Amino acid sequence: MNTKWGAIAMFISATGMGLVPLFSRWATRTDMFDGAKGLNAGNSVGALMATGRMAMGVIFFVCLVLMTKKVKVWKELKVSPAIIMGGVMIGLSLGCYVTSTLLTTVANAVLLIYIGPVVCIVLARIFRKEPMTIVHYICLVAVFTGMLFGNQLIGFGDSGFFVDFNLSASTPEFPLAGVGNLFGFLSGIFYGSSMFFNGYRKDADTAARGVWNFIAATVAAGSLALMLHLIGTLGHVPGWALDLQLTPFNWVGAVLLWIICGPIALGFLLVAGRNLPAADYGIIAYWEVPVALFTGLLVFGEALTINTILGFILVVGGGMYPSINMLRESRKNRKQSRLDSAEQPEEILETTAS
């Protein structure tokens, strides 16, 4: 493994992932920098944009299978429910996440999707009986508390500490902020579920599995877009019919979303996965959170409040701490292994001399 190249690749991948809010708003808003002017489409357009990104993922992995001459491997791969469900869950997650970035603040959307690792750990504990230490439980509480701070459900205000579980918040720029927060929460549930299902069938070739994953993800995201569209048309819920009126400027943003956050981010993610230990991989993945938060701050003028900052610290800290411990243990084991290897020739010489 080339860990230096792997780390660079992971930073590039996480940066691409973190730019989803930038390109999703570019691709859909009437005025990219002013959400109060609305979207050039219905609210279901977020799921449609996610469908495009997943479809680009299919194209990317098909090309990868062809270039690496693994067509036979792909044909012989036994497609299991876990492979399909992993794809379905990531497709639903991204569909909900992109929708969330359009309806609520970037900070809320990204902090909510990152409850995913918590969901994965809980599911693994329930269904695979994987052990959890006291540190894992503390980290779970930290991430969950950070999510509450980041979404202003608890925090510090003018009158001191407050608890307010009213999710129907509304502002001129985000009149459906409560709905956006709900989609963000669902994106985290689906993201964690995807991680859980991807824990199965580790024997499957990455490229071959990726084709099936992204086919399932494309169908899932497309089905979500269709369902939200039907809620607007047949259900007569205002604002949810697709009603595409995208400008050329919007389409540029859409293409950038599909390419930069699709094949480029996914491609470098594969490189990182092949060149980094799991702990390093997990730590650097959290780079996506500050990228998204600073995109909200610098591009869209979404100020970081004390509650958002506390939420960020708790979510990232709680998520990274187990990986840091794993990294330390891994490096300790590698160091011990090198020492053992260095001592072995001396023992052989002594034995021979005897």
Short mmCIF file of C-alpha atoms in Angstrom, two decimals, residues 44-257:
data_model
loop_
_atom_site.label_atom_id
_atom_site.label_comp_id
_atom_site.label_asym_id
_atom_site.label_seq_id
_atom_site.Cartn_x
_atom_site.Cartn_y
_atom_site.Cartn_z
CA SER A 44 -38.38 16.54 -5.82
CA VAL A 45 -35.54 17.75 -8.08
CA GLY A 46 -33.02 16.92 -5.33
CA ALA A 47 -33.75 13.21 -5.68
CA LEU A 48 -33.55 13.56 -9.47
CA MET A 49 -30.06 15.10 -9.16
CA ALA A 50 -29.04 12.20 -6.94
CA THR A 51 -30.32 9.79 -9.60
CA GLY A 52 -28.01 11.40 -12.15
CA ARG A 53 -25.05 11.04 -9.83
CA MET A 54 -25.81 7.37 -9.17
CA ALA A 55 -26.19 6.75 -12.92
CA MET A 56 -22.73 8.25 -13.47
CA GLY A 57 -21.51 5.82 -10.82
CA VAL A 58 -22.86 2.93 -12.90
CA ILE A 59 -21.04 4.21 -15.99
CA PHE A 60 -17.83 4.65 -13.99
CA PHE A 61 -17.86 1.11 -12.57
CA VAL A 62 -18.81 -0.45 -15.92
CA CYS A 63 -15.80 1.30 -17.48
CA LEU A 64 -13.64 0.13 -14.58
CA VAL A 65 -14.76 -3.48 -15.08
CA LEU A 66 -13.98 -3.24 -18.80
CA MET A 67 -10.56 -1.58 -18.31
CA THR A 68 -9.47 -4.09 -15.67
CA LYS A 69 -10.79 -6.99 -17.78
CA LYS A 70 -13.09 -8.22 -15.03
CA VAL A 71 -16.18 -8.85 -17.15
CA LYS A 72 -15.99 -12.55 -16.30
CA VAL A 73 -15.62 -11.73 -12.59
CA TRP A 74 -18.71 -9.51 -12.82
CA LYS A 75 -20.74 -12.18 -14.60
CA GLU A 76 -19.73 -14.83 -12.07
CA LEU A 77 -20.39 -12.65 -9.02
CA LYS A 78 -23.26 -14.05 -6.98
CA VAL A 79 -25.51 -11.06 -6.32
CA SER A 80 -26.82 -11.30 -2.77
CA PRO A 81 -29.53 -9.27 -0.99
CA ALA A 82 -26.78 -7.46 0.98
CA ILE A 83 -25.18 -6.15 -2.24
CA ILE A 84 -28.51 -4.91 -3.57
CA MET A 85 -29.60 -3.42 -0.23
CA GLY A 86 -26.27 -1.63 0.16
CA GLY A 87 -26.94 0.08 -3.17
CA VAL A 88 -30.59 0.80 -2.41
CA MET A 89 -29.71 2.43 0.90
CA ILE A 90 -26.97 4.66 -0.52
CA GLY A 91 -29.29 5.74 -3.36
CA LEU A 92 -32.04 6.68 -0.88
CA SER A 93 -29.46 8.36 1.37
CA LEU A 94 -28.10 10.61 -1.35
CA GLY A 95 -31.60 11.36 -2.65
CA CYS A 96 -32.64 12.53 0.82
CA TYR A 97 -29.35 14.35 1.40
CA VAL A 98 -29.47 16.42 -1.79
CA THR A 99 -33.12 17.25 -1.05
CA SER A 100 -32.07 18.31 2.45
CA THR A 101 -29.33 20.64 1.14
CA LEU A 102 -32.00 22.47 -0.88
CA LEU A 103 -34.53 22.81 1.94
CA THR A 104 -32.37 23.53 5.00
CA THR A 105 -28.92 24.87 5.88
CA VAL A 106 -25.78 23.06 4.79
CA ALA A 107 -24.76 22.62 8.43
CA ASN A 108 -28.03 20.89 9.30
CA ALA A 109 -27.89 18.61 6.25
CA VAL A 110 -24.28 17.47 6.71
CA LEU A 111 -24.48 17.01 10.48
CA LEU A 112 -27.64 14.95 10.09
CA ILE A 113 -26.25 12.62 7.43
CA TYR A 114 -23.27 11.94 9.69
CA ILE A 115 -25.43 10.18 12.24
CA GLY A 116 -24.91 7.36 9.71
CA PRO A 117 -21.91 5.78 11.47
CA VAL A 118 -23.95 5.72 14.69
CA VAL A 119 -26.78 3.90 12.91
CA CYS A 120 -24.27 1.42 11.43
CA ILE A 121 -22.75 0.62 14.82
CA VAL A 122 -26.18 0.12 16.40
CA LEU A 123 -27.35 -2.17 13.57
CA ALA A 124 -24.11 -4.18 13.74
CA ARG A 125 -24.56 -4.54 17.48
CA ILE A 126 -28.18 -5.72 17.13
CA PHE A 127 -27.94 -8.01 14.10
CA ARG A 128 -24.28 -9.13 14.02
CA LYS A 129 -23.71 -9.05 17.78
CA GLU A 130 -20.52 -7.05 17.26
CA PRO A 131 -18.99 -6.03 20.62
CA MET A 132 -19.10 -2.43 21.83
CA THR A 133 -16.80 -0.91 24.44
CA ILE A 134 -17.65 1.93 26.81
CA VAL A 135 -15.75 4.24 24.42
CA HIS A 136 -18.13 3.29 21.59
CA TYR A 137 -21.13 4.16 23.74
CA ILE A 138 -19.61 7.51 24.73
CA CYS A 139 -18.89 8.28 21.07
CA LEU A 140 -22.47 7.38 20.11
CA VAL A 141 -23.83 9.78 22.70
CA ALA A 142 -21.39 12.50 21.54
CA VAL A 143 -22.44 12.17 17.88
CA PHE A 144 -26.15 12.16 18.75
CA THR A 145 -25.72 15.19 21.04
CA GLY A 146 -23.75 16.96 18.32
CA MET A 147 -26.60 16.35 15.89
CA LEU A 148 -29.02 17.98 18.39
CA PHE A 149 -26.73 21.02 18.80
CA GLY A 150 -26.12 21.37 15.06
CA ASN A 151 -29.85 21.41 14.33
CA GLN A 152 -30.70 23.87 17.13
CA LEU A 153 -32.80 21.29 18.97
CA ILE A 154 -30.70 22.01 22.05
CA GLY A 155 -28.13 24.72 22.57
CA PHE A 156 -27.30 28.11 23.97
CA GLY A 157 -29.39 31.19 23.21
CA ASP A 158 -29.89 34.70 24.59
CA SER A 159 -31.70 33.31 27.63
CA GLY A 160 -29.19 30.53 28.26
CA PHE A 161 -29.43 26.81 27.54
CA PHE A 162 -32.58 25.71 25.71
CA VAL A 163 -34.30 22.52 24.59
CA ASP A 164 -36.65 22.92 21.61
CA PHE A 165 -37.68 19.91 19.56
CA ASN A 166 -39.79 21.95 17.16
CA LEU A 167 -38.69 20.71 13.71
CA SER A 168 -41.05 22.98 11.79
CA ALA A 169 -38.63 25.91 11.74
CA SER A 170 -39.06 28.27 8.81
CA THR A 171 -37.05 31.19 7.42
CA PRO A 172 -37.47 33.30 4.26
CA GLU A 173 -34.63 31.36 2.63
CA PHE A 174 -35.75 27.96 3.94
CA PRO A 175 -39.55 27.97 4.32
CA LEU A 176 -39.49 24.15 4.52
CA ALA A 177 -36.50 23.90 6.88
CA GLY A 178 -38.34 21.41 9.09
CA VAL A 179 -38.98 19.11 6.13
CA GLY A 180 -35.36 19.56 5.06
CA ASN A 181 -34.17 18.52 8.53
CA LEU A 182 -36.39 15.43 8.31
CA PHE A 183 -34.84 14.50 4.94
CA GLY A 184 -31.40 15.05 6.46
CA PHE A 185 -32.25 12.72 9.32
CA LEU A 186 -33.51 10.07 6.88
CA SER A 187 -30.31 10.46 4.83
CA GLY A 188 -28.31 9.59 7.95
CA ILE A 189 -30.49 6.53 8.66
CA PHE A 190 -30.11 5.28 5.08
CA TYR A 191 -26.37 6.09 5.05
CA GLY A 192 -25.76 4.04 8.19
CA SER A 193 -27.90 1.21 6.80
CA SER A 194 -25.80 1.21 3.63
CA MET A 195 -22.59 0.95 5.67
CA PHE A 196 -24.16 -1.94 7.60
CA PHE A 197 -25.13 -3.89 4.46
CA ASN A 198 -21.73 -3.21 2.89
CA GLY A 199 -20.22 -5.04 5.84
CA TYR A 200 -21.39 -8.27 4.23
CA ARG A 201 -19.92 -10.02 1.19
CA LYS A 202 -16.41 -8.62 1.59
CA ASP A 203 -15.29 -11.43 -0.68
CA ALA A 204 -16.88 -9.67 -3.67
CA ASP A 205 -14.59 -7.86 -6.12
CA THR A 206 -14.87 -4.08 -5.59
CA ALA A 207 -15.43 -3.15 -9.25
CA ALA A 208 -17.89 -5.97 -9.95
CA ARG A 209 -19.83 -5.23 -6.79
CA GLY A 210 -19.81 -1.51 -7.57
CA VAL A 211 -21.75 -2.06 -10.81
CA TRP A 212 -24.59 -3.81 -8.95
CA ASN A 213 -24.44 -1.36 -6.05
CA PHE A 214 -24.91 1.63 -8.30
CA ILE A 215 -27.56 0.04 -10.48
CA ALA A 216 -29.58 -0.55 -7.30
CA ALA A 217 -28.74 2.98 -6.09
CA THR A 218 -29.89 4.55 -9.37
CA VAL A 219 -33.20 2.68 -9.24
CA ALA A 220 -33.70 3.63 -5.58
CA ALA A 221 -32.93 7.34 -6.08
CA GLY A 222 -35.08 7.42 -9.24
CA SER A 223 -37.96 5.76 -7.37
CA LEU A 224 -37.67 8.37 -4.62
CA ALA A 225 -37.78 11.17 -7.21
CA LEU A 226 -40.86 9.60 -8.81
CA MET A 227 -42.59 9.14 -5.45
CA LEU A 228 -41.99 12.77 -4.44
CA HIS A 229 -43.23 13.90 -7.87
CA LEU A 230 -46.41 11.85 -7.46
CA ILE A 231 -46.95 13.36 -4.01
CA GLY A 232 -47.02 16.72 -5.76
CA THR A 233 -49.20 15.68 -8.69
CA LEU A 234 -51.57 12.95 -7.51
CA GLY A 235 -51.37 14.00 -3.85
CA HIS A 236 -51.83 17.68 -4.77
CA VAL A 237 -49.12 18.80 -2.34
CA PRO A 238 -47.85 22.19 -3.60
CA GLY A 239 -44.20 22.48 -4.55
CA TRP A 240 -43.36 18.79 -4.98
CA ALA A 241 -44.23 18.16 -8.65
CA LEU A 242 -40.97 17.98 -10.63
CA ASP A 243 -41.82 20.92 -12.95
CA LEU A 244 -38.32 21.21 -14.46
CA GLN A 245 -37.42 24.72 -15.68
CA LEU A 246 -33.66 24.48 -15.38
CA THR A 247 -31.52 27.10 -17.11
CA PRO A 248 -28.24 26.39 -18.95
CA PHE A 249 -26.48 27.69 -15.81
CA ASN A 250 -28.38 25.10 -13.74
CA TRP A 251 -27.43 22.31 -16.12
CA VAL A 252 -23.73 23.21 -15.77
CA GLY A 253 -24.09 22.77 -12.01
CA ALA A 254 -25.91 19.46 -12.52
CA VAL A 255 -23.18 18.08 -14.79
CA LEU A 256 -20.50 19.18 -12.30
CA LEU A 257 -22.44 17.49 -9.50
#
